[in-house]
Amino acid sequence: MRRNTRQLILGRLPVGGGAPISVQTMTKTDTRDAAATVTQIRELEHLGCDVIRVAVPDELAARELAGIRSSIGIPLVADIHFDYRLALQAIAAGVDGLRINPGNIGSQDRVRAVVRAAAERRIPIRIGVNAGSLAPEILERYGRTPAALVESALSHVRLLEQEQFFDIKISVKASDVLLTIEAYRLLSEKVDYPLHLGVTEAGGPWAGTVKSAIGIGTLLSEGIGDTIRVSLTGTPHEEVRAGKQILRSLGLRQGGIDLISCPTCGRCQIDLLEIVRVVEEQLPETDESLKVAVMGCTVNGPGEARDADVGIAGGRGKGMLFKHGQLLRRVPEENLAEALIMEIKQTLDERKQDHESD
């Protein structure tokens, strides 16, 4: 059972209140380079990213927001620290959401100015607390604990609630997976605002994906979380792929290609690692649900490949290509990846034609 939260609207995207869990990322480009930023966002849209966030470090970056927003199709969130004037500029530029901690922008008058501008345009605000940037007084009282993260978040929430503003999302992230999990559990007991999940500063694509899958996946499996971001020292494309896979693994997002492959052993007589690498790189993006099997030997391989929509099972220097349980042909090892990709694309084209004829 998913935790029941308030629903807010980010552009045209509902978040919380039972809406599908969205995947977001942050551009790695300089926002002041609008062309490069738009190019990257469009690539991420193609991968299935639902929400994009951009850093707004100064006025030059803020000036580019209107042009960026008009050139993309997914909600745009402006990430701002300390300077409330940048938040006002971002709102005027037409962004769909803000990530700003009201306790860091100065007086209540400044908070009020941002809140009123956001309320007029129905722009939600995400309060984002990280374990590495807690206020000294909170650290002194609680230490670097789940309670500290939650109290920090609630102190920011109270500043917005004082202005009768309730279109709020919250995140309480840490690089420590267990600290992150416990903080979100505690927060979910205290508020009904939508929660943005993530393990911050998780690391590179390998270790970071593992940590994020454990942290985000554990919380989602408990019904906690309304939108997610996998934070990797890598491309935002990897973040989106990882986020979508976490949701698919938990049955929280349908569609896309489910690639299964065996871990290989001494029975494998083809270079399965290279075949899988090539196939992963060339898999087409799709909303169709398609199961693809890449298996290394004749023990479990033929069975798994037959169960998949499209699959291969390896032999000695060659492999068998299956489609919908039927053996199509035997293919030399050097052509296996290409043959599999071609069959995947043909299967997707056939489904598209079937949909169009319905």
Short mmCIF file of C-alpha atoms in Angstrom, two decimals:
data_model
loop_
_atom_site.label_atom_id
_atom_site.label_comp_id
_atom_site.label_asym_id
_atom_site.label_seq_id
_atom_site.Cartn_x
_atom_site.Cartn_y
_atom_site.Cartn_z
CA MET A 1 0.00 0.00 0.00
CA ARG A 2 1.38 3.37 -1.00
CA ARG A 3 1.35 6.08 1.62
CA ASN A 4 -1.42 8.59 0.97
CA THR A 5 -0.05 12.07 0.29
CA ARG A 6 -1.33 15.39 -0.89
CA GLN A 7 -1.17 15.88 -4.63
CA LEU A 8 0.53 18.82 -6.29
CA ILE A 9 0.87 19.65 -9.96
CA LEU A 10 4.29 20.25 -11.48
CA GLY A 11 3.57 21.82 -14.85
CA ARG A 12 1.00 19.28 -16.03
CA LEU A 13 2.50 16.40 -14.04
CA PRO A 14 0.71 15.24 -10.88
CA VAL A 15 2.99 14.29 -7.99
CA GLY A 16 1.66 12.47 -4.94
CA GLY A 17 -1.89 11.53 -4.16
CA GLY A 18 -1.59 8.18 -5.91
CA ALA A 19 -0.10 9.54 -9.14
CA PRO A 20 2.52 7.38 -10.86
CA ILE A 21 5.97 7.76 -9.32
CA SER A 22 8.00 10.08 -11.53
CA VAL A 23 11.69 9.91 -12.42
CA GLN A 24 13.75 13.04 -12.45
CA THR A 25 17.33 14.10 -12.90
CA MET A 26 19.45 17.23 -13.02
CA THR A 27 21.32 18.57 -16.02
CA LYS A 28 25.11 18.43 -15.86
CA THR A 29 25.50 21.31 -18.32
CA ASP A 30 26.14 24.96 -17.46
CA THR A 31 22.64 26.46 -17.41
CA ARG A 32 24.08 29.66 -18.86
CA ASP A 33 24.70 27.63 -22.03
CA ALA A 34 21.06 27.32 -23.00
CA ALA A 35 21.69 25.44 -26.24
CA ALA A 36 23.71 22.69 -24.56
CA THR A 37 21.20 22.49 -21.72
CA VAL A 38 18.22 22.13 -24.06
CA THR A 39 20.04 19.48 -26.09
CA GLN A 40 20.71 17.43 -22.96
CA ILE A 41 17.14 17.81 -21.69
CA ARG A 42 15.72 16.62 -25.01
CA GLU A 43 17.96 13.54 -24.86
CA LEU A 44 16.65 12.85 -21.35
CA GLU A 45 13.05 13.33 -22.45
CA HIS A 46 13.66 10.68 -25.12
CA LEU A 47 14.88 8.30 -22.42
CA GLY A 48 11.67 8.79 -20.44
CA CYS A 49 12.70 11.41 -17.88
CA ASP A 50 9.59 12.97 -16.28
CA VAL A 51 11.05 16.07 -14.58
CA ILE A 52 14.27 18.02 -15.13
CA ARG A 53 16.08 20.28 -12.67
CA VAL A 54 18.69 22.90 -13.54
CA ALA A 55 21.11 24.77 -11.30
CA VAL A 56 20.59 28.54 -11.16
CA PRO A 57 23.78 29.90 -9.57
CA ASP A 58 23.49 33.49 -10.78
CA GLU A 59 21.49 36.03 -12.77
CA LEU A 60 23.04 34.97 -16.08
CA ALA A 61 21.67 31.47 -15.58
CA ALA A 62 18.27 32.84 -14.52
CA ARG A 63 18.03 34.81 -17.76
CA GLU A 64 18.21 31.62 -19.79
CA LEU A 65 15.34 29.86 -18.01
CA ALA A 66 12.52 31.23 -20.15
CA GLY A 67 14.18 30.09 -23.36
CA ILE A 68 14.98 26.69 -21.92
CA ARG A 69 11.42 26.22 -20.66
CA SER A 70 9.89 27.08 -24.04
CA SER A 71 12.13 24.54 -25.79
CA ILE A 72 11.33 21.42 -23.75
CA GLY A 73 8.28 19.32 -23.04
CA ILE A 74 8.78 18.18 -19.43
CA PRO A 75 8.46 20.21 -16.21
CA LEU A 76 11.44 22.43 -15.39
CA VAL A 77 12.56 22.92 -11.78
CA ALA A 78 14.97 25.70 -10.81
CA ASP A 79 17.51 24.75 -8.13
CA ILE A 80 18.39 27.84 -6.09
CA HIS A 81 20.36 28.46 -2.94
CA PHE A 82 20.56 31.56 -0.72
CA ASP A 83 19.49 34.30 -3.21
CA TYR A 84 15.74 34.88 -3.13
CA ARG A 85 15.99 37.25 -6.12
CA LEU A 86 16.99 34.33 -8.32
CA ALA A 87 13.87 32.50 -7.17
CA LEU A 88 11.73 35.48 -8.17
CA GLN A 89 13.45 35.63 -11.56
CA ALA A 90 12.91 31.90 -12.08
CA ILE A 91 9.21 32.22 -11.27
CA ALA A 92 8.87 35.13 -13.70
CA ALA A 93 10.63 33.04 -16.36
CA GLY A 94 7.90 30.42 -16.14
CA VAL A 95 9.58 27.48 -14.38
CA ASP A 96 7.28 24.75 -13.13
CA GLY A 97 8.88 24.25 -9.73
CA LEU A 98 11.46 25.54 -7.29
CA ARG A 99 13.97 23.73 -5.13
CA ILE A 100 14.83 26.23 -2.42
CA ASN A 101 15.16 26.05 1.35
CA PRO A 102 13.33 29.09 2.74
CA GLY A 103 15.45 29.17 5.89
CA ASN A 104 18.51 29.93 3.76
CA ILE A 105 17.24 32.98 1.88
CA GLY A 106 17.08 35.52 4.69
CA SER A 107 14.22 37.31 6.40
CA GLN A 108 10.58 36.24 6.52
CA ASP A 109 9.85 39.16 4.18
CA ARG A 110 12.01 37.48 1.54
CA VAL A 111 10.31 34.17 2.15
CA ARG A 112 6.95 35.90 1.82
CA ALA A 113 7.95 37.48 -1.50
CA VAL A 114 8.94 34.12 -2.98
CA VAL A 115 5.87 32.35 -1.60
CA ARG A 116 3.45 34.94 -2.94
CA ALA A 117 5.02 34.83 -6.39
CA ALA A 118 4.97 31.02 -6.39
CA ALA A 119 1.38 30.88 -5.16
CA GLU A 120 0.20 33.26 -7.89
CA ARG A 121 1.54 30.90 -10.55
CA ARG A 122 0.78 27.69 -8.65
CA ILE A 123 4.43 26.71 -8.57
CA PRO A 124 5.34 24.03 -6.01
CA ILE A 125 8.42 24.35 -3.82
CA ARG A 126 10.66 21.44 -2.85
CA ILE A 127 12.45 21.68 0.45
CA GLY A 128 15.65 19.70 0.03
CA VAL A 129 17.66 18.84 3.14
CA ASN A 130 21.05 17.11 2.87
CA ALA A 131 22.95 15.58 5.76
CA GLY A 132 26.12 17.39 4.71
CA SER A 133 24.65 20.87 5.07
CA LEU A 134 22.69 20.85 8.31
CA ALA A 135 22.60 24.02 10.39
CA PRO A 136 25.08 24.10 13.31
CA GLU A 137 22.34 24.41 15.93
CA ILE A 138 20.57 21.31 14.62
CA LEU A 139 23.81 19.35 14.51
CA GLU A 140 24.59 20.39 18.08
CA ARG A 141 21.18 19.27 19.30
CA TYR A 142 20.65 16.07 17.29
CA GLY A 143 23.96 15.12 15.72
CA ARG A 144 23.96 13.81 12.15
CA THR A 145 20.90 11.63 12.68
CA PRO A 146 17.52 10.95 11.04
CA ALA A 147 15.93 13.25 13.61
CA ALA A 148 18.29 16.05 12.57
CA LEU A 149 17.35 15.73 8.91
CA VAL A 150 13.64 15.67 9.71
CA GLU A 151 13.79 18.61 12.12
CA SER A 152 15.72 20.64 9.55
CA ALA A 153 13.08 19.90 6.91
CA LEU A 154 10.21 20.71 9.24
CA SER A 155 11.78 24.03 10.23
CA HIS A 156 11.74 25.03 6.55
CA VAL A 157 8.20 23.72 6.13
CA ARG A 158 6.98 25.87 8.98
CA LEU A 159 8.27 29.00 7.24
CA LEU A 160 6.13 28.21 4.21
CA GLU A 161 3.10 27.16 6.22
CA GLN A 162 3.22 30.49 8.07
CA GLU A 163 2.50 32.09 4.71
CA GLN A 164 -0.38 29.64 4.06
CA PHE A 165 1.64 27.89 1.36
CA PHE A 166 1.16 24.12 1.12
CA ASP A 167 2.29 23.12 -2.40
CA ILE A 168 5.36 21.49 -0.87
CA LYS A 169 7.56 18.49 -1.63
CA ILE A 170 10.28 17.39 0.78
CA SER A 171 13.52 15.43 0.55
CA VAL A 172 15.85 14.37 3.39
CA LYS A 173 18.89 12.87 1.73
CA ALA A 174 22.19 11.52 2.99
CA SER A 175 25.05 9.65 1.37
CA ASP A 176 24.60 7.00 4.07
CA VAL A 177 21.91 4.60 2.86
CA LEU A 178 20.61 3.55 6.29
CA LEU A 179 20.51 7.14 7.52
CA THR A 180 18.52 8.09 4.43
CA ILE A 181 16.03 5.26 4.89
CA GLU A 182 15.41 6.03 8.57
CA ALA A 183 15.04 9.76 7.90
CA TYR A 184 12.36 9.21 5.27
CA ARG A 185 10.54 6.71 7.47
CA LEU A 186 10.45 9.22 10.29
CA LEU A 187 9.39 12.08 8.02
CA SER A 188 6.59 10.02 6.46
CA GLU A 189 5.06 9.62 9.93
CA LYS A 190 4.99 13.37 10.52
CA VAL A 191 3.75 14.92 7.25
CA ASP A 192 1.49 14.10 4.33
CA TYR A 193 3.43 16.14 1.79
CA PRO A 194 4.80 14.29 -1.28
CA LEU A 195 8.32 12.99 -0.74
CA HIS A 196 11.18 13.21 -3.24
CA LEU A 197 13.44 10.20 -2.69
CA GLY A 198 17.17 9.93 -3.28
CA VAL A 199 20.50 8.94 -1.80
CA THR A 200 22.64 12.03 -2.26
CA GLU A 201 26.25 11.89 -3.44
CA ALA A 202 25.77 8.15 -3.99
CA GLY A 203 28.95 7.77 -6.05
CA GLY A 204 29.82 6.62 -9.56
CA PRO A 205 27.53 4.67 -11.87
CA TRP A 206 28.28 1.26 -10.33
CA ALA A 207 28.42 1.89 -6.57
CA GLY A 208 25.95 4.78 -6.78
CA THR A 209 23.34 2.71 -8.57
CA VAL A 210 23.64 -0.06 -5.98
CA LYS A 211 23.30 2.37 -3.06
CA SER A 212 20.39 4.16 -4.72
CA ALA A 213 18.59 0.93 -5.55
CA ILE A 214 18.84 -0.20 -1.93
CA GLY A 215 17.84 3.14 -0.42
CA ILE A 216 15.14 4.19 -2.87
CA GLY A 217 13.93 0.64 -3.45
CA THR A 218 13.53 -0.10 0.25
CA LEU A 219 11.41 3.00 0.78
CA LEU A 220 9.30 2.45 -2.32
CA SER A 221 8.66 -1.15 -1.25
CA GLU A 222 7.27 0.26 2.01
CA GLY A 223 4.93 2.61 0.12
CA ILE A 224 7.03 5.72 0.81
CA GLY A 225 7.93 8.11 -2.00
CA ASP A 226 6.26 10.01 -4.84
CA THR A 227 9.13 11.03 -7.11
CA ILE A 228 12.75 9.84 -7.30
CA ARG A 229 16.18 10.97 -8.42
CA VAL A 230 19.22 8.69 -8.63
CA SER A 231 22.27 10.90 -7.92
CA LEU A 232 25.36 9.61 -9.73
CA THR A 233 28.78 10.99 -10.55
CA GLY A 234 28.10 10.35 -14.20
CA THR A 235 25.74 11.34 -16.96
CA PRO A 236 22.11 12.21 -16.19
CA HIS A 237 21.19 9.59 -18.77
CA GLU A 238 22.51 6.90 -16.41
CA GLU A 239 20.47 8.42 -13.58
CA VAL A 240 17.26 8.19 -15.62
CA ARG A 241 17.95 4.62 -16.75
CA ALA A 242 18.67 3.55 -13.17
CA GLY A 243 15.58 5.29 -11.82
CA LYS A 244 13.31 3.68 -14.38
CA GLN A 245 14.81 0.27 -13.70
CA ILE A 246 14.24 0.63 -9.96
CA LEU A 247 10.57 1.35 -10.61
CA ARG A 248 10.22 -1.51 -13.09
CA SER A 249 11.89 -3.95 -10.72
CA LEU A 250 9.27 -3.13 -8.09
CA GLY A 251 6.38 -3.27 -10.56
CA LEU A 252 5.81 0.47 -10.18
CA ARG A 253 6.36 1.33 -13.84
CA GLN A 254 5.21 -0.66 -16.84
CA GLY A 255 6.61 -0.64 -20.33
CA GLY A 256 10.14 -0.63 -21.63
CA ILE A 257 12.52 -3.46 -22.38
CA ASP A 258 13.29 -5.92 -19.59
CA LEU A 259 16.70 -7.36 -20.45
CA ILE A 260 17.63 -10.54 -18.60
CA SER A 261 21.01 -12.16 -19.03
CA CYS A 262 22.82 -15.01 -17.32
CA PRO A 263 25.89 -14.41 -15.15
CA THR A 264 27.90 -16.91 -17.28
CA CYS A 265 30.04 -19.80 -16.03
CA GLY A 266 32.52 -22.32 -17.36
CA ARG A 267 29.86 -23.74 -19.70
CA CYS A 268 29.59 -20.49 -21.67
CA GLN A 269 31.36 -20.74 -25.03
CA ILE A 270 30.62 -17.29 -26.44
CA ASP A 271 31.73 -13.82 -25.33
CA LEU A 272 28.44 -13.07 -23.60
CA LEU A 273 29.76 -10.02 -21.73
CA GLU A 274 30.55 -8.25 -24.99
CA ILE A 275 27.24 -9.27 -26.54
CA VAL A 276 25.30 -7.91 -23.55
CA ARG A 277 27.34 -4.68 -23.61
CA VAL A 278 26.55 -4.09 -27.29
CA VAL A 279 22.87 -4.99 -26.87
CA GLU A 280 22.45 -2.66 -23.87
CA GLU A 281 23.99 0.22 -25.83
CA GLN A 282 21.70 -0.31 -28.81
CA LEU A 283 18.39 -1.15 -27.15
CA PRO A 284 15.71 1.17 -28.56
CA GLU A 285 13.61 3.28 -26.19
CA THR A 286 9.99 2.20 -26.08
CA ASP A 287 6.87 2.31 -23.92
CA GLU A 288 6.04 -1.23 -25.01
CA SER A 289 6.66 -4.03 -22.52
CA LEU A 290 9.19 -6.37 -24.07
CA LYS A 291 11.17 -9.16 -22.42
CA VAL A 292 14.57 -9.88 -23.98
CA ALA A 293 16.80 -12.78 -22.88
CA VAL A 294 20.53 -13.06 -23.54
CA MET A 295 21.67 -16.46 -22.30
CA GLY A 296 25.08 -18.07 -22.48
CA CYS A 297 24.66 -21.83 -22.71
CA THR A 298 22.30 -24.72 -23.34
CA VAL A 299 21.47 -25.53 -19.69
CA ASN A 300 18.88 -22.85 -18.94
CA GLY A 301 19.41 -20.73 -22.03
CA PRO A 302 16.87 -22.19 -24.47
CA GLY A 303 14.14 -22.24 -21.83
CA GLU A 304 14.70 -18.64 -20.79
CA ALA A 305 15.01 -17.50 -24.41
CA ARG A 306 11.74 -19.25 -25.32
CA ASP A 307 9.96 -17.57 -22.41
CA ALA A 308 11.08 -14.14 -23.61
CA ASP A 309 9.53 -12.17 -26.46
CA VAL A 310 12.93 -12.23 -28.15
CA GLY A 311 16.04 -14.07 -26.97
CA ILE A 312 19.29 -15.80 -27.76
CA ALA A 313 20.91 -18.87 -26.24
CA GLY A 314 24.60 -19.46 -26.82
CA GLY A 315 26.39 -22.56 -28.04
CA ARG A 316 29.95 -23.19 -29.27
CA GLY A 317 30.80 -20.07 -31.25
CA LYS A 318 27.19 -19.49 -32.23
CA GLY A 319 23.75 -18.96 -30.76
CA MET A 320 20.08 -19.74 -31.31
CA LEU A 321 17.71 -16.83 -31.95
CA PHE A 322 14.19 -17.24 -30.53
CA LYS A 323 11.04 -15.18 -30.98
CA HIS A 324 7.82 -15.81 -29.06
CA GLY A 325 9.02 -19.28 -28.09
CA GLN A 326 9.98 -20.35 -31.60
CA LEU A 327 13.51 -21.00 -32.85
CA LEU A 328 14.10 -18.67 -35.80
CA ARG A 329 17.63 -19.63 -36.80
CA ARG A 330 21.19 -20.26 -35.63
CA VAL A 331 23.52 -17.27 -35.85
CA PRO A 332 27.34 -17.07 -35.74
CA GLU A 333 28.67 -15.50 -32.52
CA GLU A 334 29.99 -12.40 -34.28
CA ASN A 335 26.49 -11.61 -35.59
CA LEU A 336 24.42 -12.45 -32.50
CA ALA A 337 24.11 -8.95 -31.03
CA GLU A 338 23.17 -7.44 -34.40
CA ALA A 339 20.63 -10.17 -35.10
CA LEU A 340 19.03 -9.74 -31.68
CA ILE A 341 18.75 -5.96 -32.00
CA MET A 342 17.21 -6.29 -35.47
CA GLU A 343 14.66 -8.77 -34.17
CA ILE A 344 13.79 -6.49 -31.24
CA LYS A 345 13.21 -3.55 -33.58
CA GLN A 346 11.12 -5.69 -35.92
CA THR A 347 9.00 -6.91 -33.01
CA LEU A 348 8.40 -3.33 -31.86
CA ASP A 349 7.47 -2.30 -35.43
CA GLU A 350 4.98 -5.17 -35.61
CA ARG A 351 3.37 -4.09 -32.36
CA LYS A 352 3.17 -0.50 -33.58
CA GLN A 353 1.41 -1.64 -36.73
CA ASP A 354 -0.99 -3.74 -34.66
CA HIS A 355 -1.84 -0.70 -32.50
CA GLU A 356 -2.43 1.45 -35.56
CA SER A 357 -4.77 -1.11 -37.08
CA ASP A 358 -6.87 -1.47 -33.89
#
